[in-house]
Tab-separated table of C-alpha atoms in Angstrom:
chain	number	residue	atom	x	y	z
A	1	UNK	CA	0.000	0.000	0.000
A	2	UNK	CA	1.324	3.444	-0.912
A	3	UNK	CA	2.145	6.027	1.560
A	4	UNK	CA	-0.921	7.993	-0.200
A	5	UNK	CA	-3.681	5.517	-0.302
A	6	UNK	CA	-2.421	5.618	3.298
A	7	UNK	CA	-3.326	8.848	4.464
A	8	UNK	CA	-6.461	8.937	2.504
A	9	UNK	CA	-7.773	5.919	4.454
A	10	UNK	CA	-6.749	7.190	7.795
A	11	UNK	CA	-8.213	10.588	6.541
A	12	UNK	CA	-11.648	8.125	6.393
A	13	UNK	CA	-11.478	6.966	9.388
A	14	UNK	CA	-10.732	10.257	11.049
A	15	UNK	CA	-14.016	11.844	9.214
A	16	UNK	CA	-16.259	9.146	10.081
A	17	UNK	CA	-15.254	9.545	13.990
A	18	UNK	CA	-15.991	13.074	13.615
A	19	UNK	CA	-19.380	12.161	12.083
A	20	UNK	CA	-20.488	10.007	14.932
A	21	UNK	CA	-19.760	12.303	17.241
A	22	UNK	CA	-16.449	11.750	18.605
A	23	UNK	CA	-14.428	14.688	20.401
A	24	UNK	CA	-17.977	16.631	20.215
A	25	UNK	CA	-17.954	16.020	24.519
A	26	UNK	CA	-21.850	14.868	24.883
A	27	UNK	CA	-21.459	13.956	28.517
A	28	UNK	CA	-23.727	11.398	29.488
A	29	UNK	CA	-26.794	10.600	31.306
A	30	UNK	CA	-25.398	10.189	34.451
A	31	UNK	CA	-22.760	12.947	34.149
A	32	UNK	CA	-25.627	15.515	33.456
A	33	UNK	CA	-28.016	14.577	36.378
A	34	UNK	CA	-25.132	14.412	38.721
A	35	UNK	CA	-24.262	18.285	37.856
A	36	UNK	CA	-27.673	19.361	38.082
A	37	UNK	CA	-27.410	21.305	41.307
A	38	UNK	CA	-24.331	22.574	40.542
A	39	UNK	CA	-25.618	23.632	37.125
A	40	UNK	CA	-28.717	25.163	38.561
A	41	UNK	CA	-26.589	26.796	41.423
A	42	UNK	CA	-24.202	28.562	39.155
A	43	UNK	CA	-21.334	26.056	40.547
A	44	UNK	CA	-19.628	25.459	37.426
A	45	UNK	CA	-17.110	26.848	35.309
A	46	UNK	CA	-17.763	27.838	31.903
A	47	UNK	CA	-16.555	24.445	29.761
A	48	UNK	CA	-18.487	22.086	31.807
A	49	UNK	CA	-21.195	24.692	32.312
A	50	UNK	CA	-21.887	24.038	29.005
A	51	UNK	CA	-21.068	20.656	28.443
A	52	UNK	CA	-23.810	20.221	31.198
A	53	UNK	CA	-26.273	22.683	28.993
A	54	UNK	CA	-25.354	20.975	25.872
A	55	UNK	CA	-26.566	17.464	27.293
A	56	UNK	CA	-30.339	18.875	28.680
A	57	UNK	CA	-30.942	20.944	25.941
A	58	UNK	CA	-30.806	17.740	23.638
A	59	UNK	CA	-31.452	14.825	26.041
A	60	UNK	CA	-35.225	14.038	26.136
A	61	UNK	CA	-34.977	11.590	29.067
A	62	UNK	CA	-33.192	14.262	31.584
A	63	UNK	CA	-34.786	17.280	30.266
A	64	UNK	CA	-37.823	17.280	32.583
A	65	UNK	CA	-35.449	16.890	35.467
A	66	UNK	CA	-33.917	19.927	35.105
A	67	UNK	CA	-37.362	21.513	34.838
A	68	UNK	CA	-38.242	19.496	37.896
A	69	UNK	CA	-35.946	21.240	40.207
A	70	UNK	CA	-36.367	24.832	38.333
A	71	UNK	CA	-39.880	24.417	39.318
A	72	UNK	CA	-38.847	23.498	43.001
A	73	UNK	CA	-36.973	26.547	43.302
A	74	UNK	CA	-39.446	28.560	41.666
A	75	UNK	CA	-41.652	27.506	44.590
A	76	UNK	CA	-39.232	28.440	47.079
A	77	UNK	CA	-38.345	31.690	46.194
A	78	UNK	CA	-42.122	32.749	45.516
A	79	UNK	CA	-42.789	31.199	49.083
A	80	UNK	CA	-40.223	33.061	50.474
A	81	UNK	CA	-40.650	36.343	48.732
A	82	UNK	CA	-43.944	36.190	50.144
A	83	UNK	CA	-42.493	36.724	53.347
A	84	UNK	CA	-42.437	40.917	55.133
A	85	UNK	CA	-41.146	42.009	58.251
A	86	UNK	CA	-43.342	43.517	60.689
A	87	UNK	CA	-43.548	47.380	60.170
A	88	UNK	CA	-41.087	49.439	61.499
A	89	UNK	CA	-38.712	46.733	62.572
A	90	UNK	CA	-35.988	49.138	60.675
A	91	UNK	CA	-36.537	52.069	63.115
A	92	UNK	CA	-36.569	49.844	66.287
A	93	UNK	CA	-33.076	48.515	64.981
A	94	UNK	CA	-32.150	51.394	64.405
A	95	UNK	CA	-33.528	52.850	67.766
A	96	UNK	CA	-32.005	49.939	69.446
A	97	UNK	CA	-28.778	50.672	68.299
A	98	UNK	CA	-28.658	54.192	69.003
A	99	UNK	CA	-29.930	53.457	72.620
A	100	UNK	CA	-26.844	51.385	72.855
A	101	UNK	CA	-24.289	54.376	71.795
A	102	UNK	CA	-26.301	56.275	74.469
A	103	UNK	CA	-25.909	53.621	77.152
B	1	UNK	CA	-30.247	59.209	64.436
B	2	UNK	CA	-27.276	56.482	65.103
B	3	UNK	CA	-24.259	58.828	66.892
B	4	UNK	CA	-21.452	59.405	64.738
B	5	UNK	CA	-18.986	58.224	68.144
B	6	UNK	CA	-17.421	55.517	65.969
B	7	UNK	CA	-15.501	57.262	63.210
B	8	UNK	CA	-16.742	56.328	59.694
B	9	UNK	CA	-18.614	52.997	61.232
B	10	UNK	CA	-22.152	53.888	61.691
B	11	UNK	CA	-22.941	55.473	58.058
B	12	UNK	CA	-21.054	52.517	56.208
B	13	UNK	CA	-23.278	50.219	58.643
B	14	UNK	CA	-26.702	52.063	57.619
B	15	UNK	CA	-25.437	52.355	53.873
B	16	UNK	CA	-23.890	48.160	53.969
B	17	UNK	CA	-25.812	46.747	56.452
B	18	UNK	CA	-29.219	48.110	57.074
B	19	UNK	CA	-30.167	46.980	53.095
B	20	UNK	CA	-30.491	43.304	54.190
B	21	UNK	CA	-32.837	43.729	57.021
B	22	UNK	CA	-35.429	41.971	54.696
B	23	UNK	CA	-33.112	39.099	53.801
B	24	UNK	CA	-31.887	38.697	57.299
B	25	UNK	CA	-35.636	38.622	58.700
B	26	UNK	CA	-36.725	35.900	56.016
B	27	UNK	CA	-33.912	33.539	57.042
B	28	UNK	CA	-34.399	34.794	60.860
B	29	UNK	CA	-38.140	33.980	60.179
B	30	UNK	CA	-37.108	30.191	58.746
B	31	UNK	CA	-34.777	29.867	61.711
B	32	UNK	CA	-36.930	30.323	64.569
B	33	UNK	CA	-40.525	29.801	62.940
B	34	UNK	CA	-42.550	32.643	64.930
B	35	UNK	CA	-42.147	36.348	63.897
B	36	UNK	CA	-41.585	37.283	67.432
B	37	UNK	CA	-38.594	35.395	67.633
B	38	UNK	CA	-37.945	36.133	64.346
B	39	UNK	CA	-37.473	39.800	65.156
B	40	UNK	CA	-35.627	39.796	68.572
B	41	UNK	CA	-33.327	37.608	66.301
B	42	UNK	CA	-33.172	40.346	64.245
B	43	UNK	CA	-32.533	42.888	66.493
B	44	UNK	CA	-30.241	41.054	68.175
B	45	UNK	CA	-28.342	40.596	64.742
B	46	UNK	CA	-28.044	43.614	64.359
B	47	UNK	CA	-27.015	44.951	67.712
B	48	UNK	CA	-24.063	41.966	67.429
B	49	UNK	CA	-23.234	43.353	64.098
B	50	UNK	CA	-23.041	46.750	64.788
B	51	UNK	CA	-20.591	46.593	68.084
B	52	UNK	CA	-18.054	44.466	65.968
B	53	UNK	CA	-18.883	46.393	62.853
B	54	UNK	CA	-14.843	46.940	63.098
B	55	UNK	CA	-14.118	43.281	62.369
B	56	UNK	CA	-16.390	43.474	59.153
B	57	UNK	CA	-14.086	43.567	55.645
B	58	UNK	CA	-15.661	46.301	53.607
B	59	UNK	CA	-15.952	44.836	50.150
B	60	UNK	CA	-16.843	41.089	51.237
B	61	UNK	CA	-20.310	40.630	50.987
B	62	UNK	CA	-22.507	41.806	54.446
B	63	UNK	CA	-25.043	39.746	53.523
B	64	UNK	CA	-23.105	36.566	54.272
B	65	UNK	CA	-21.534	38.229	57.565
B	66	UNK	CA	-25.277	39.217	59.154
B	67	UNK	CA	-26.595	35.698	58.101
B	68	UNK	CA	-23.459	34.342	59.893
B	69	UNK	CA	-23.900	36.327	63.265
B	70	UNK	CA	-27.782	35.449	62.992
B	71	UNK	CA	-27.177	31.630	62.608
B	72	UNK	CA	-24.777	31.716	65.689
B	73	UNK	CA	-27.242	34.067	67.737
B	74	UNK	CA	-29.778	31.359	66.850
B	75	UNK	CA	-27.972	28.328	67.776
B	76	UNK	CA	-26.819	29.754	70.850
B	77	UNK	CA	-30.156	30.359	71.832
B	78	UNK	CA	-31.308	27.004	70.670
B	79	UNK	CA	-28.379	25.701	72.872
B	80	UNK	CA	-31.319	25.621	75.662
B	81	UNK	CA	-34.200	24.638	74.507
B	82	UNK	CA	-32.911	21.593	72.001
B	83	UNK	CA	-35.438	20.484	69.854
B	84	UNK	CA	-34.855	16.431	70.262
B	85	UNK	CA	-37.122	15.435	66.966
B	86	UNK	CA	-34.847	17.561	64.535
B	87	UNK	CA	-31.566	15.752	65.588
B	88	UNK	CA	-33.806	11.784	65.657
B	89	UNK	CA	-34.765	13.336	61.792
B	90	UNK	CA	-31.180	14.115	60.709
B	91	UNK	CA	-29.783	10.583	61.816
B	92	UNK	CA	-32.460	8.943	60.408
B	93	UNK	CA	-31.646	10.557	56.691
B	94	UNK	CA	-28.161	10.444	57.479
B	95	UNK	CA	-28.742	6.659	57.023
B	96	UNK	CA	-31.217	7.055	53.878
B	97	UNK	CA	-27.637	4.742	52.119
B	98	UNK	CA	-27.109	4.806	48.277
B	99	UNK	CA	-29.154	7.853	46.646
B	100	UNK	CA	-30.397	8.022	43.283
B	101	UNK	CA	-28.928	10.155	40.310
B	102	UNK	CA	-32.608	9.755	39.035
B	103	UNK	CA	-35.068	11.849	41.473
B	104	UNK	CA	-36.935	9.062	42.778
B	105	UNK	CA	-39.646	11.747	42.811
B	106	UNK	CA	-39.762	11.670	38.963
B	107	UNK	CA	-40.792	8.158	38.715
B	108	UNK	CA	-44.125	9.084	40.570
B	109	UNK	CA	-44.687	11.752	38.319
B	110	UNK	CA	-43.597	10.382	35.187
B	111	UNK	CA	-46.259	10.492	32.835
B	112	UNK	CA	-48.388	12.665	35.188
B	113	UNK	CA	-46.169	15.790	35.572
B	114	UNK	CA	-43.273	15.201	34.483
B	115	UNK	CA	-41.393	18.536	35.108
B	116	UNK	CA	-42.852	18.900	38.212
B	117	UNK	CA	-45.584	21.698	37.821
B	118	UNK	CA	-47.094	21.103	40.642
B	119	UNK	CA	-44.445	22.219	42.927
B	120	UNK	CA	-45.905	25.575	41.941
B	121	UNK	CA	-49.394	25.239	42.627
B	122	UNK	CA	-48.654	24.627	46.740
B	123	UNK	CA	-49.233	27.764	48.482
B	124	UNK	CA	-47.072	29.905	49.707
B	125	UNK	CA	-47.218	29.044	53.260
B	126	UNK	CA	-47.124	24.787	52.724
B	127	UNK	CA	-44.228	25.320	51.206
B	128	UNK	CA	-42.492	27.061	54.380
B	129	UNK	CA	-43.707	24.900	56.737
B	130	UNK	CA	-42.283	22.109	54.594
B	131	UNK	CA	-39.079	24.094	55.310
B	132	UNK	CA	-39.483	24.595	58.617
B	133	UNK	CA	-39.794	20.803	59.088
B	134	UNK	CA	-36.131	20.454	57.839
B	135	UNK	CA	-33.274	20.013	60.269
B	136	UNK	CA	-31.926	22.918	60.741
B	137	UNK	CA	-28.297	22.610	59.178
B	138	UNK	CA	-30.349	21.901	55.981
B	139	UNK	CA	-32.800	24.511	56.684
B	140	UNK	CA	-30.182	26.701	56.235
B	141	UNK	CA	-28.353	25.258	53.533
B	142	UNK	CA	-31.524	25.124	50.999
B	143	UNK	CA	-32.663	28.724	52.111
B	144	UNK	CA	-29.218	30.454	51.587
B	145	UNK	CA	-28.657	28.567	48.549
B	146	UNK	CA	-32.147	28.553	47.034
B	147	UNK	CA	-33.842	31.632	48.250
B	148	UNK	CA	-30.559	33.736	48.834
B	149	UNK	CA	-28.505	32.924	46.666
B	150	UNK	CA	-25.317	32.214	48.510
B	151	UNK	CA	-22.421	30.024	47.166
B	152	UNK	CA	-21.346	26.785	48.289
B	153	UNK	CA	-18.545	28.622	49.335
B	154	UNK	CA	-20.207	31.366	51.099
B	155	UNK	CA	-22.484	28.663	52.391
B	156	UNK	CA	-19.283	26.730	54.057
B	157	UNK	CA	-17.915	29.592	55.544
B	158	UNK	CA	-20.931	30.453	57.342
B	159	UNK	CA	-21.057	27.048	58.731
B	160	UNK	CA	-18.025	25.942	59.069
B	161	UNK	CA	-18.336	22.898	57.240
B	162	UNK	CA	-16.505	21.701	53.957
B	163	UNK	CA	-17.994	22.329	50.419
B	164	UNK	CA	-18.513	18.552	50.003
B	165	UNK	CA	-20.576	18.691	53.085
B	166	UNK	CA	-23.025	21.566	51.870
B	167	UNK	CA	-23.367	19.879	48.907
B	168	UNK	CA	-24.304	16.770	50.377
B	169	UNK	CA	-26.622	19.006	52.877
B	170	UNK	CA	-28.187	20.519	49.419
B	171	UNK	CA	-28.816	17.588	47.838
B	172	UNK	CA	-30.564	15.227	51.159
B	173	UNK	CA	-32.011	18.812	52.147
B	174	UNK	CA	-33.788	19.770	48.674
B	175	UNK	CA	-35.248	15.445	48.144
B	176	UNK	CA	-36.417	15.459	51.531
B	177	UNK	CA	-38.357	19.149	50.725
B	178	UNK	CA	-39.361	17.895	47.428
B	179	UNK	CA	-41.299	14.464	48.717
B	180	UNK	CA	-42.940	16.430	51.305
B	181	UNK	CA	-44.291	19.101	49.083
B	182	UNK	CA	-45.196	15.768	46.432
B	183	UNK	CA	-46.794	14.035	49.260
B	184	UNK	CA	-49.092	16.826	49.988
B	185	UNK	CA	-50.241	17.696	46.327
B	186	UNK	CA	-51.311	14.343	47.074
B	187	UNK	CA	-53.214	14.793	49.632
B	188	UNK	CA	-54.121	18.043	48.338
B	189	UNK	CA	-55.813	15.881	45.494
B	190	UNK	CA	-53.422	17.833	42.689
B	191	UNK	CA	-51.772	14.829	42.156
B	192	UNK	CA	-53.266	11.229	41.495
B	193	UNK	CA	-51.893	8.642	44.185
B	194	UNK	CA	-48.756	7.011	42.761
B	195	UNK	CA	-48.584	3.222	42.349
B	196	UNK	CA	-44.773	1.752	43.938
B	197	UNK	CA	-43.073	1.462	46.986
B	198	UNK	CA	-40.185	3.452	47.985
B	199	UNK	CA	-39.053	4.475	51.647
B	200	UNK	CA	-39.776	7.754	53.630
B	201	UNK	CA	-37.066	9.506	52.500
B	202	UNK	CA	-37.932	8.488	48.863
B	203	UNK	CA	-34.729	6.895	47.863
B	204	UNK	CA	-34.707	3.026	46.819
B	205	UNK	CA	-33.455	1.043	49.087
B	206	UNK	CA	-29.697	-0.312	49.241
């Protein structure tokens, strides 16, 4: 086999790797749903931020679970916005703490 | 008016401090459960922070630093009057064993609600007693994360626990939340009784 007929084959081979995918980084399954709460919670850094990203946007199966928690958090933070302190608890901290200069 | 005794201290304190009297209160509020202790907790913050207002670092964030002095007020009160049933409910996840990647909530709702909608149909005040019924270590880890906004980092600082640790506290802390708030949209008739057995923590068994 010539040196050319060579390199065109491993040129194949190198295309059709590319084609199925290879050294595109899908994470998998598992990788994804383990990162979710550091994906949600802003834990990661930008390459597998994205890698992370990459996988729900396309995966059908863990899709949902990312909306899952979003939806849990939602709840929280509506919950919890719902929430006032009494009125005027800023002037009697404030009071309070000027009483204590005096004192 | 606060006296302006302490060189530049009290106007930095109104202008850094004073802003996250709300945030402060909510997690005060989740702390202790009653508004009245929720606001001598408060105040108390407060006070604490402003007498050692000279130990602060201007430019790290206050937030974390009153949420730090208002956990340790809280636990030192709490020092007294122990509250046996939270520490029976930590051990008792602490041995839930192997967890699942898969939230074993999502095969109950698979097929039915699937990206969990319903979590946003509970009212406002199920959902804080549901947080209220957490153990307090990951009260405060799913409240300063979730609601405040805090990093793991900040989160471990506060505590002084590892990151691994908070994350683990995250994780148990948000499950637990979620099968509470499932179980009553269940009882709340928004969701159909699910079929399957699973244990009270909702993980699969070992």
């Amino acid at each position: 086999m010539s040196l050319l007929e060579r390199l065109k084959r491993l040129l194949g081979r190198v295309r059709r790797w590319k084609e199925a995918g290879g050294g595109s980084e899908m994470i998998s399954c598992e990788q994804a749903l383990s990162a979710v709460y550091e994906y949600l919670d802003g834990e990661l850094e930008a390459g597998p931020r994205e890698q992370v990203k990459a996988h729900f946007d396309v995966c059908a199966r863990c899709y949902p679970h990312l909306r899952l928690e979003e939806s849990f958090r939602t709840a929280l933070r509506g919950a919890s916005g719902s929430v006032q302190s009494p009125p005027g608890l800023r002037e009697r901290v404030m009071d309070l703490i000027a009483r204590s200069e005096d004192g | 008016m606060i006296a302006a005794s302490r060189s530049n201290a009290p106007s930095s304190f109104e202008e850094e401090a004073l802003p996250h009297l709300e945030a402060v209160y909510r997690f005060a509020l989740r702390l202790s459960g009653t508004p009245d202790q929720a606001e001598d907790l408060v105040q108390d913050t407060f006070l604490r922070a402003y007498r050692s207002w000279g130990q602060y670092t201007p430019g790290t964030r206050a937030k974390s630093w009153l949420f730090t002095i208002c956990r340790n007020v809280f636990l030192r009160q709490r020092e007294r009057g122990r509250r046996h049933d939270e520490i029976v409910q930590r051990h008792a996840a602490a041995r839930g064993g192997v967890v699942d990647l898969v939230n074993p909530l999502w095969r109950s709702l698979d097929g039915v609600d699937p990206e969990g909608a319903f979590f946003r149909s509970i009212l406002d005040d199920e959902v804080l007693r549901a947080i209220d019924r957490l153990p307090e270590d990951y009260r405060t880890a799913v409240v300063l994360s979730d609601v405040e906004g805090l990093t793991y980092i900040e989160i471990a600082e506060m505590t002084g626990v590892p990151v691994g640790t908070v994350k683990s506290r995250l994780f148990r802390g948000r499950r637990q939340l979620q099968r509470v708030l499932y179980d009553y949209a269940v009882e709340a008739g928004v969701l159909p009784v699910a079929s399957g057995t699973r244990d009270e923590e909702g993980h699969v068994a070992p």
